[in-house]
Coordinates of C-alpha atoms and ligand atoms in Angstrom, one line a residue:
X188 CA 75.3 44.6 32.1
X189 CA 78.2 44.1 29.4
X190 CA 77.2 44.1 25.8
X191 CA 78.2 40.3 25.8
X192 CA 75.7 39.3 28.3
X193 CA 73.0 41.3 26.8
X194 CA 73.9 39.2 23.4
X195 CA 74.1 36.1 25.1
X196 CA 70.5 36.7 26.3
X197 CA 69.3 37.6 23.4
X198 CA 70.6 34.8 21.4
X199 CA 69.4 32.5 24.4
X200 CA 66.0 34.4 24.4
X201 CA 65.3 33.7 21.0
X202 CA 66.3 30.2 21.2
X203 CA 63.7 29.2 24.4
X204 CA 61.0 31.0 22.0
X205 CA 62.5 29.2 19.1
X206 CA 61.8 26.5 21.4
X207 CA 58.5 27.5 22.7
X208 CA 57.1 27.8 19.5
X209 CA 58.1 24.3 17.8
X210 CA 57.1 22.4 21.2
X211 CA 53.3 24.4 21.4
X212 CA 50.7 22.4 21.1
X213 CA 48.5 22.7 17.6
X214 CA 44.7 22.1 17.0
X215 CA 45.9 19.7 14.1
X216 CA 48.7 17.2 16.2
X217 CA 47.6 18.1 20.0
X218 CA 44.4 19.4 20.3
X219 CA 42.1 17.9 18.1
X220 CA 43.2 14.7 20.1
X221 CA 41.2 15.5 23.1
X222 CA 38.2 17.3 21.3
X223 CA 37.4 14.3 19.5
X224 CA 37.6 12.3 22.4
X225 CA 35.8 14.4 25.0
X226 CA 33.7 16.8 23.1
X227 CA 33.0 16.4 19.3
X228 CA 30.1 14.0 20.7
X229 CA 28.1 17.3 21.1
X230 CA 30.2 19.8 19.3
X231 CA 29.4 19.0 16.0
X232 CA 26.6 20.4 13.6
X233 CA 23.4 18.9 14.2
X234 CA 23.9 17.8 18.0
X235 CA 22.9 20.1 21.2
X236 CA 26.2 22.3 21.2
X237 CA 26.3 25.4 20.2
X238 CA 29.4 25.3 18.2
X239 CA 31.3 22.8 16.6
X240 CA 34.7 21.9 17.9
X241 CA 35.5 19.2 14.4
X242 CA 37.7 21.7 12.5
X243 CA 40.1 24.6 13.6
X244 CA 37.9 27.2 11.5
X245 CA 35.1 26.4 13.7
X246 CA 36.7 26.1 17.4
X247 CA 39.5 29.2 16.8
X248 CA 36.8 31.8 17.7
X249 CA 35.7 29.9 21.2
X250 CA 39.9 29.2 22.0
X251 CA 39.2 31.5 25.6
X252 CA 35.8 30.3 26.1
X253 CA 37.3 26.9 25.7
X254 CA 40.4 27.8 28.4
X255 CA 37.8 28.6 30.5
X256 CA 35.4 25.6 30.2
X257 CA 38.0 23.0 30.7
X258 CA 39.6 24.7 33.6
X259 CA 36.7 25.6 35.5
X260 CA 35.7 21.6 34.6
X261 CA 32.3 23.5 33.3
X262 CA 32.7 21.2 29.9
X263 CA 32.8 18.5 29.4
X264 CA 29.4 18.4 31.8
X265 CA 29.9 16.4 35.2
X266 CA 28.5 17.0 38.1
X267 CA 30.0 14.3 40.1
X268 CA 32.0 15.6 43.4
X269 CA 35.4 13.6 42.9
X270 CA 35.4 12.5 46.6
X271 CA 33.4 10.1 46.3
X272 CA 32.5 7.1 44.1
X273 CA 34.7 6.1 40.6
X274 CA 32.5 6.6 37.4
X275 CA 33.3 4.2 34.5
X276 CA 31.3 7.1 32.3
X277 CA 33.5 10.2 34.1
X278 CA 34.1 11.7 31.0
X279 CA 36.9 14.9 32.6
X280 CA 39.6 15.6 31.0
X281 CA 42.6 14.1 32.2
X282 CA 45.8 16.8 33.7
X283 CA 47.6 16.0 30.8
X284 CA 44.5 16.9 28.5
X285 CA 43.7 19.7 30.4
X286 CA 47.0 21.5 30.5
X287 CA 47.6 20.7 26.9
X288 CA 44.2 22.8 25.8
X289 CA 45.7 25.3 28.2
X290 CA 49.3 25.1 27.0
X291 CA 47.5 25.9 23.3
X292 CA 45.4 28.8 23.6
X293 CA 47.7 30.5 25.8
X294 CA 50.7 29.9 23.1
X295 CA 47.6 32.0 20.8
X296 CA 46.2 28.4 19.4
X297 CA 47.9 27.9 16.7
X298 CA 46.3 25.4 13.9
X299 CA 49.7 23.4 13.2
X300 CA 50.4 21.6 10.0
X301 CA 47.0 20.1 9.0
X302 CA 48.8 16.8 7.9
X303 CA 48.7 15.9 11.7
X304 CA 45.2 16.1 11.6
X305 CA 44.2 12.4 13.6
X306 CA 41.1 10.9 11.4
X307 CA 38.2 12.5 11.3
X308 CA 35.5 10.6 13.9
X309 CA 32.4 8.9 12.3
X310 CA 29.1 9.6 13.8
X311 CA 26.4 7.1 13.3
X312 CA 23.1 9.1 12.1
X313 CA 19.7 8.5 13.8
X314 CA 20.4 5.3 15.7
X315 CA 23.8 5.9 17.9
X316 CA 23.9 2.1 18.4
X317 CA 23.5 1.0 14.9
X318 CA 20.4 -0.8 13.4
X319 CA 18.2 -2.0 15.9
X320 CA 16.2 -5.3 16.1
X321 CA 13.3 -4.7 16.2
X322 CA 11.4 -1.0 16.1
X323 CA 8.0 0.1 17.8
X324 CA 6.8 3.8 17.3
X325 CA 4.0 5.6 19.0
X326 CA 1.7 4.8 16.5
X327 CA 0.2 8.2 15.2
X328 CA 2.2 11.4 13.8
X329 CA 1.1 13.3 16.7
X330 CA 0.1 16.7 16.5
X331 CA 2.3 18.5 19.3
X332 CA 0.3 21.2 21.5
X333 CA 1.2 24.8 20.7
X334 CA 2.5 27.1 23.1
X335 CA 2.4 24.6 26.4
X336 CA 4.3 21.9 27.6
X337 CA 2.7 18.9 27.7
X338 CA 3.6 15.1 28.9
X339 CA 1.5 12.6 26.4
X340 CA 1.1 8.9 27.0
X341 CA 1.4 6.5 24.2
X342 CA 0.4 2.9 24.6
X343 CA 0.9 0.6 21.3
X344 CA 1.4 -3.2 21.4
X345 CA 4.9 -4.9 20.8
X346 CA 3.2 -8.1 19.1
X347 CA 5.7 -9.7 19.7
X348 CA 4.3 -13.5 20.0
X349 CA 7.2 -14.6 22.2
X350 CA 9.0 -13.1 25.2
X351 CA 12.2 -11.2 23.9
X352 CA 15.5 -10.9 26.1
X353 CA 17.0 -6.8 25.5
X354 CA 20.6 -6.0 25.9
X355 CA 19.6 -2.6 25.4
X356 CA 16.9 0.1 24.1
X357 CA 17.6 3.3 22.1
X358 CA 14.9 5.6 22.1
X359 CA 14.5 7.9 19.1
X360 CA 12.7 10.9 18.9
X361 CA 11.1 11.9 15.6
X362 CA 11.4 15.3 16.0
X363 CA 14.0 16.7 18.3
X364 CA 12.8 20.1 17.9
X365 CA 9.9 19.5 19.9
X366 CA 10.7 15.9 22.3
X367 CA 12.3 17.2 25.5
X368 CA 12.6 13.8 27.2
X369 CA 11.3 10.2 27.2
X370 CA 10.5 7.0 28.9
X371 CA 9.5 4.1 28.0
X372 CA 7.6 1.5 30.5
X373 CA 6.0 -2.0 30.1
X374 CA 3.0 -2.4 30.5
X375 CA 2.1 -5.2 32.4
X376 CA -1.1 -7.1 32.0
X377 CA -0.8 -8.9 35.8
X378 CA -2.5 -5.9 37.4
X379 CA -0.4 -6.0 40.7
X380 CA 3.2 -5.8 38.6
X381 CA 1.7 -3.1 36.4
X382 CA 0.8 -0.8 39.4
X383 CA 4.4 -1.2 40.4
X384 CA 5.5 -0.1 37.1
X385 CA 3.8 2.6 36.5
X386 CA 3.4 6.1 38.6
X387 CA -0.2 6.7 37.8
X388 CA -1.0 3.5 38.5
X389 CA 0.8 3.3 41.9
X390 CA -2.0 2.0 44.4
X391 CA -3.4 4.6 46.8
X392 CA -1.5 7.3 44.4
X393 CA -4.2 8.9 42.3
X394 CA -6.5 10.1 45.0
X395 CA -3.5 12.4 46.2
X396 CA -3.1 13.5 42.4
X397 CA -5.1 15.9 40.5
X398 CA -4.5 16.7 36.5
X399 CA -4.6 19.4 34.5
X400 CA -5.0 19.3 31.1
X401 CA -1.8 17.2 29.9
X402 CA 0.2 17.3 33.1
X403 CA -0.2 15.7 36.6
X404 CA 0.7 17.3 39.7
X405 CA 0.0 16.2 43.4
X406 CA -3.5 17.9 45.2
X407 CA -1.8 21.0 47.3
X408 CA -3.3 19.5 50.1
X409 CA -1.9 16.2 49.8
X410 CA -0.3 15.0 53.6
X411 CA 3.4 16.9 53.7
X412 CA 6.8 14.5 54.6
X413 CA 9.9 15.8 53.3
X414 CA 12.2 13.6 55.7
X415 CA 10.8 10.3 54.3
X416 CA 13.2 8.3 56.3
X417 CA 11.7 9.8 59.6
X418 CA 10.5 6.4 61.2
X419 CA 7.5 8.5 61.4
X420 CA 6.5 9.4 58.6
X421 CA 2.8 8.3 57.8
X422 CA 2.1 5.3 55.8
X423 CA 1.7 7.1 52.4
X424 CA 1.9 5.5 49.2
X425 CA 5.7 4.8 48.1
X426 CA 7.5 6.7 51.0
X427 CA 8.8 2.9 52.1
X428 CA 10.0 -0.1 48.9
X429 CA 10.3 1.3 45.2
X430 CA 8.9 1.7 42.0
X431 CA 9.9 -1.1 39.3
X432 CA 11.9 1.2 36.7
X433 CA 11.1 1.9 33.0
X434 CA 12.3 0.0 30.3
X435 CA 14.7 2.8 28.7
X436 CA 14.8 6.8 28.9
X437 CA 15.7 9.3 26.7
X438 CA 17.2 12.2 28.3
X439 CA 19.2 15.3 27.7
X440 CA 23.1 14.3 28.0
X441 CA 22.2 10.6 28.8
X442 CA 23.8 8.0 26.3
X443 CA 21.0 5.3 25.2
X444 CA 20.6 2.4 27.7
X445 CA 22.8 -0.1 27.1
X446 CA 22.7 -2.9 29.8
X447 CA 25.8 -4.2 31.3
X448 CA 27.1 -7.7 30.0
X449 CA 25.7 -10.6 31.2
X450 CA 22.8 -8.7 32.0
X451 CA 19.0 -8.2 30.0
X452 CA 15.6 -6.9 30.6
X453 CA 12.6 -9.0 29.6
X454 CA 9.8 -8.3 27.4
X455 CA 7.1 -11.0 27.4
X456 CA 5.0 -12.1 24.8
X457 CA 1.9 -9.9 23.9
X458 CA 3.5 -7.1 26.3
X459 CA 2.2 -3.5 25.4
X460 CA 4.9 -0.4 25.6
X461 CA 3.7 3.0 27.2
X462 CA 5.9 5.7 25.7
X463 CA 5.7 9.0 28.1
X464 CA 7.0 11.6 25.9
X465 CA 7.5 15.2 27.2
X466 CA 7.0 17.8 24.6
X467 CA 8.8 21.1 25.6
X468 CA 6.7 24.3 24.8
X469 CA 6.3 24.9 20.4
X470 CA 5.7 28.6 19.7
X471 CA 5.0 29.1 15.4
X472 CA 4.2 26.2 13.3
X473 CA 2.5 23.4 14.0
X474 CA 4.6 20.5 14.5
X475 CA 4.2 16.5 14.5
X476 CA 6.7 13.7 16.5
X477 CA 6.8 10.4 15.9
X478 CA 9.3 8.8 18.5
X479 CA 10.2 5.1 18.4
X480 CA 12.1 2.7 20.6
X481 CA 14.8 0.5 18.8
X482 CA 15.4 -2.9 20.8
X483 CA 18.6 -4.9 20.9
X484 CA 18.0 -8.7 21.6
X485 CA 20.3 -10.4 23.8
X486 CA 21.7 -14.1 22.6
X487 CA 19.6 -15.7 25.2
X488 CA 18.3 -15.4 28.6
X489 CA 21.0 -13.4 31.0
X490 CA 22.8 -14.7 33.4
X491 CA 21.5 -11.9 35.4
X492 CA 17.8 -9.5 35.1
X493 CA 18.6 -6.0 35.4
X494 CA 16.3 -4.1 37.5
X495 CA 15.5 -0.3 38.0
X496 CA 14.3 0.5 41.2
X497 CA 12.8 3.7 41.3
X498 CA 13.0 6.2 44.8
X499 CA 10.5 8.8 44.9
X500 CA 9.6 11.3 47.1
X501 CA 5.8 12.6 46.8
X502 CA 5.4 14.3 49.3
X503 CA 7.9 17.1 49.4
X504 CA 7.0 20.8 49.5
X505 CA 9.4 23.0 49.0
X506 CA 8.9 26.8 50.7
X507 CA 8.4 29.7 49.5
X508 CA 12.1 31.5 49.0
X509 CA 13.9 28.7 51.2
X510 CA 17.6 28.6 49.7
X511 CA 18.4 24.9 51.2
X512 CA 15.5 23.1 51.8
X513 CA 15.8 19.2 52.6
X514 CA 14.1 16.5 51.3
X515 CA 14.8 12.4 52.0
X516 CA 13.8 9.1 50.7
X517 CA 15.4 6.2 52.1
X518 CA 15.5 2.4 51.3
X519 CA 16.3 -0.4 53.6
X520 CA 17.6 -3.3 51.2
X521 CA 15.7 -6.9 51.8
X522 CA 18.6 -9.1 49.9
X523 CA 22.2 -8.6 49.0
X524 CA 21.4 -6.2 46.1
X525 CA 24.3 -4.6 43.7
X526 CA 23.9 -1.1 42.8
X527 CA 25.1 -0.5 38.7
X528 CA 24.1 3.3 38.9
X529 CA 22.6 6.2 39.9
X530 CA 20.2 9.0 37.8
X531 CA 19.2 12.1 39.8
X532 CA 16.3 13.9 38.6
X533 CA 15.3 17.6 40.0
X534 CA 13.7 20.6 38.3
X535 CA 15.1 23.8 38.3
X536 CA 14.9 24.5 42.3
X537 CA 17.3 20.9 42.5
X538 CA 20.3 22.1 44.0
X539 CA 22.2 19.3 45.2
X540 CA 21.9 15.5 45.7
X541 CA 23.9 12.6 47.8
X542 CA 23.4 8.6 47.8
X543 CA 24.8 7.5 51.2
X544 CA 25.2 3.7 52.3
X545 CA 24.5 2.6 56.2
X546 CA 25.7 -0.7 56.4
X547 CA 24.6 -3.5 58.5
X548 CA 27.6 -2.9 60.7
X549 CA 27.1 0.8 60.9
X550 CA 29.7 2.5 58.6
X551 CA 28.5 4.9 56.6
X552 CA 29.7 6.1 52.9
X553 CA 29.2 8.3 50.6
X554 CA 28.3 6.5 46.7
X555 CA 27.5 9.7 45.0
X556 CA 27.8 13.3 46.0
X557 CA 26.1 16.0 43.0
X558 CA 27.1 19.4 44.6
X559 CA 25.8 21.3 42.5
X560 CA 22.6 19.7 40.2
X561 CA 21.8 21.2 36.8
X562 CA 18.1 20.5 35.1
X563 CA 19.8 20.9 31.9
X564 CA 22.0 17.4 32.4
X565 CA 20.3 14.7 33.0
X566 CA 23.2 12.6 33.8
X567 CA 23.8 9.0 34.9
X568 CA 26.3 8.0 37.0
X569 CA 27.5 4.7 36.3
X570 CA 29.3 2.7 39.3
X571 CA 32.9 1.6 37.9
X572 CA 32.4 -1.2 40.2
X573 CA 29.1 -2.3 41.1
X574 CA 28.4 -1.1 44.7
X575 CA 27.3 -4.0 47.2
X576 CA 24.5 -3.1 49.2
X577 CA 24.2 -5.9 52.1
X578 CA 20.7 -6.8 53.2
X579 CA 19.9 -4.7 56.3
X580 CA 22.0 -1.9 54.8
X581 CA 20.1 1.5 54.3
X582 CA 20.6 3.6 51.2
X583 CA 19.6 7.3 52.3
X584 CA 19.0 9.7 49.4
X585 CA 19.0 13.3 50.6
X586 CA 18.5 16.3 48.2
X587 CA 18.3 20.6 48.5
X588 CA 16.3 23.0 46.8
X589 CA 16.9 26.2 46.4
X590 CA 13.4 28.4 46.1
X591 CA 15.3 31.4 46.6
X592 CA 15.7 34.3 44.2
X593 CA 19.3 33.7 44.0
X594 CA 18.7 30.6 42.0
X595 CA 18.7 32.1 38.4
X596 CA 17.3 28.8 37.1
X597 CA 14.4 29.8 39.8
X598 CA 11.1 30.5 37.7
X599 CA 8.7 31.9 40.9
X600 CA 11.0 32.2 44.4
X601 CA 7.5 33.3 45.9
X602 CA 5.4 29.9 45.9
X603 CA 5.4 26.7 47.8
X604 CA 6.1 23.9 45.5
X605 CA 5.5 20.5 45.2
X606 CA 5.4 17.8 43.5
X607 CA 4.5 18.3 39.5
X608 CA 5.4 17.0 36.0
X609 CA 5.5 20.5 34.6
X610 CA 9.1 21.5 35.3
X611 CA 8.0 24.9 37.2
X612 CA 6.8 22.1 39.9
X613 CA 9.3 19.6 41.8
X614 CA 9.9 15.8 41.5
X615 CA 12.5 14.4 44.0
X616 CA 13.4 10.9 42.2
X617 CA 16.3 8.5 41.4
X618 CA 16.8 5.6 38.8
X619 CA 18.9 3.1 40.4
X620 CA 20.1 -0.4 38.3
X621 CA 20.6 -3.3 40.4
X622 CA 21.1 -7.0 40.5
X623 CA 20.4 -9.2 42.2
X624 CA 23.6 -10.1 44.5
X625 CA 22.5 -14.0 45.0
X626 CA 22.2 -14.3 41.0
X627 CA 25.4 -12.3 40.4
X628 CA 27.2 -14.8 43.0
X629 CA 26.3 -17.8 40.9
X630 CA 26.9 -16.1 37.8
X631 CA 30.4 -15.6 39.0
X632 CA 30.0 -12.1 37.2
X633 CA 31.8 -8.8 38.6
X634 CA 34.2 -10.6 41.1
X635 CA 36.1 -7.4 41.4
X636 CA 37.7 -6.4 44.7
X637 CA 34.8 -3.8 45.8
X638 CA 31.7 -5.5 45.0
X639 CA 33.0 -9.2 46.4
X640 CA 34.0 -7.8 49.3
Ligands
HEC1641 C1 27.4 16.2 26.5 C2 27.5 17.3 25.6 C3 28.7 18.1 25.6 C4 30.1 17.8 25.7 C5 30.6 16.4 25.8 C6 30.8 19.0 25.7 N1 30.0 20.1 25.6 FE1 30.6 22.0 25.6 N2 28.6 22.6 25.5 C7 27.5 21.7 25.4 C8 26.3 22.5 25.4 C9 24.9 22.0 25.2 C10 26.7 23.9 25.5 C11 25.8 25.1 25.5 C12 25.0 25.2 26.8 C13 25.9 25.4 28.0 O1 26.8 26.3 27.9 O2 25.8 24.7 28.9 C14 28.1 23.9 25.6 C15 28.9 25.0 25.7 C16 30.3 25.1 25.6 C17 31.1 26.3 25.6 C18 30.5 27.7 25.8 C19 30.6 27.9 27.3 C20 30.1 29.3 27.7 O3 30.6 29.7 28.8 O4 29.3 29.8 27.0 C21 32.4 25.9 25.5 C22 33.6 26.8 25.4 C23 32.4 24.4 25.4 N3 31.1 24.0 25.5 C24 33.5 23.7 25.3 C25 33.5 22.3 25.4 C26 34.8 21.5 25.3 C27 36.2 22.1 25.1 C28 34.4 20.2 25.5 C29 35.3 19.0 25.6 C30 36.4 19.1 26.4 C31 32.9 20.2 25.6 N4 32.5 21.5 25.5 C32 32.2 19.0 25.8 C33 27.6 20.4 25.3 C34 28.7 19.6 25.5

């Protein structure tokens, strides 16, 4: 190699790092970008991350970590097989995203001129959807249980003196040290629509359910059907139809409910709420909640009422140490119904879930496909396009457990399980938001190519 070439290379070296260095991305002009966007939500003080991700100081440390999360897609949380379905809530990063938070740590994430800094996000504390409405609360500063978890039902009036039409419902917790998750229901005072609403007043459901202390679990020698699409499968309460829905949930990861345009749940006049509030274990000081419901009213009456229907398998039981055990609900759908979204909900043996369609003419597809379910996200998955579901057509919702030791999340690999609010026991359920297709069709609403088709 002549000296000459050797200089050239050096000089050219130098110049492509020259380069490589002014074209690296920086937190300030680059990165900051995408954190605000995708992750500052929860990385900030005071929300359910760990660290905060809002200034350079804060995020240097986790720069790998970060490299690592993004490419592995661990963060931000999604569970969603990218097969099937289109999410208009997917929050991944894009490629471009993606390779840019790569491109920086690997070029030893660099903080860039602060100058570049984009403007600092605004959170909205307490209510994330601003000032609601109108308020209700539980009604006492409840005393929470020490050292057990325990599900507590609150019912208070509304008094409200006229029917209200919601756009949507943000449920609050009053002390998010101790509220692990929430739903609120109506209750209805027409006995037949109330038994709909409400699990523990599902017809020919109690007998099969015993309680202990604040939780409910189903008797262990309650009938077993884990394929409840079998054609079958005994006539037990809720294996065939659905549960009517809750007003609003609160849930880790999941966004307040905020019901698509056009659409509105209705409250009516002299209507009672039941808040179901889950408070995790409290070890030390004695602690009080009070959690309230903000309401958002809608102009006027919707064009459209958004239902929830609710799929629920009782009946499951789960082995002892089985690594892939099956359990199915099905529905067979009486009108032209569209489907908005879907909310899995497993314990800690949940190990994977998938919504499939059988259409009238046969053809089957898959809506939703959760590979691999995690308690600790409780997501929903909202349909980009609302998903038609033709009368006749047969949604089949099929769902793994794994009871085995290999399942770190596993709390006791060596007992059967079944169903149980306490979240050592099982549920097998799904939220699903639909419409009514007829009422959509005159409505003229969500004429996109998928749903009209
Ligand atoms: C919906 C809330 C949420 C969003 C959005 C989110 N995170 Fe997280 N993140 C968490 C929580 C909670 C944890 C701690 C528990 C865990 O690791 O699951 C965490 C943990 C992490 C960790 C530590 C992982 C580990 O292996 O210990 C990293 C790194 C991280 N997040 C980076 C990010 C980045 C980068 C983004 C955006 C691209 C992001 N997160 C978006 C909630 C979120």
């Amino acid at each position: 190699m002549t000296a000459r070439s050797t200089a050239l290379r050096l000089i050219l070296g130098s110049a492509l790092a020259a380069v490589a260095a002014f074209s690296a991305p920086t937190f300030s002009k680059d990165v900051a970008p995408v954190f605000n966007r995708h992750c500052v939500e929860c990385h900030r003080p005071g929300s359910v991350a760990p660290m905060s991700l809002l200034d350079y100081k804060s995020a240097r440390p986790w720069a790998k970590a970060i490299r690592d999360a993004v490419i592995s897609r661990k963060m931000p949380p999604w569970f969603a097989d990218p097969a099937h379905g289109s999410f208009s809530n997917d929050p991944r990063l894009s490629k471009t995203e993606l390779d840019t938070v790569r491109a920086w740590v690997e070029a030893g994430a660099k903080e860039g001129d602060p100058r570049d800094l984009p403007p600092a996000p605004k959170f909205v504390e307490g209510w994330q959807l601003g000032k609601p409405d109108i308020v209700v609360d539980i009604g006492v500063d409840h005393n929470v249980t020490l050292g057990e978890d325990a599900y507590e039902h609150f019912t208070v009036p509304t008094n409200f003196t006229e029917g209200r039409w919601i756009r949507a419902a943000e449920i609050k917790p009053g002390n998010r040290a101790v509220v692990h998750h929430v739903h609120v229901l109506l209750v209805h005072e027409d006995p037949a629509r109330m038994q709909a609403a409400s699990t523990l007043n599902a017809p020919g459901l109690p007998k099969f359910l015993v309680s202990e202390g604040k939780l409910t679990r189903i008797r262990a020698d309650a009938p077993v059907v884990n394929d409840a699409c079998a054609v079958n499968a005994p006539d037990l309460p809720f294996l065939r139809g659905f549960q009517e829905g809750g007003l609003a949930a609160f849930l880790p990861g999941r966004p307040p409910d905020v019901f698509p345009d056009g659409t509105a749940k209705w409250i009516p006049p002299g209507a009672k709420l039941e808040f179901v509030v889950h408070y995790a274990r409290v070890a030390g000081k004695p602690q009080t909640d009070r959690t309230s419901v903000g309401f958002f009213l809608a102009p006027g009456p919707p064009e459209v009422v958004l239902g929830r229907m609710d799929l629920r398998n009782f009946f499951m039981q789960i082995p002892a140490g089985a690594a892939s055990h099956e359990v199915k609900r099905c529905y067979t759908f009486e009108k032209d119904t569209f489907l908005l979204s879907f909310t899995p909900h497993m314990h800690y043996r949940g190990k994977d879930i998938t919504y499939e369609l059988i259409r009238a003419d046969g053809k089957r597809e898959v809506l939703l496909s959760v590979p691999r379910y995690d308690f600790n996200w409780q997501l929903v998955y909202r349909n980009r396009d609302p998903v038609l579901a033709e009368k006749g057509s047969t949604l089949i919702v099929t769902a793994h457990y794994d009871n085995s030791p290999n399942n770190r999340a596993n709390p006791d690999p060596s007992a059967a399980v079944r169903w149980g609010d306490k979240s050592e026991e099982e549920m097998m359920t799904s939220w699903i938001e639909y419409l009514d297709a007829a009422k959509v069709r005159q409505s003229g609403r969500f004429q996109t190519s998928r749903a009209s088709k």
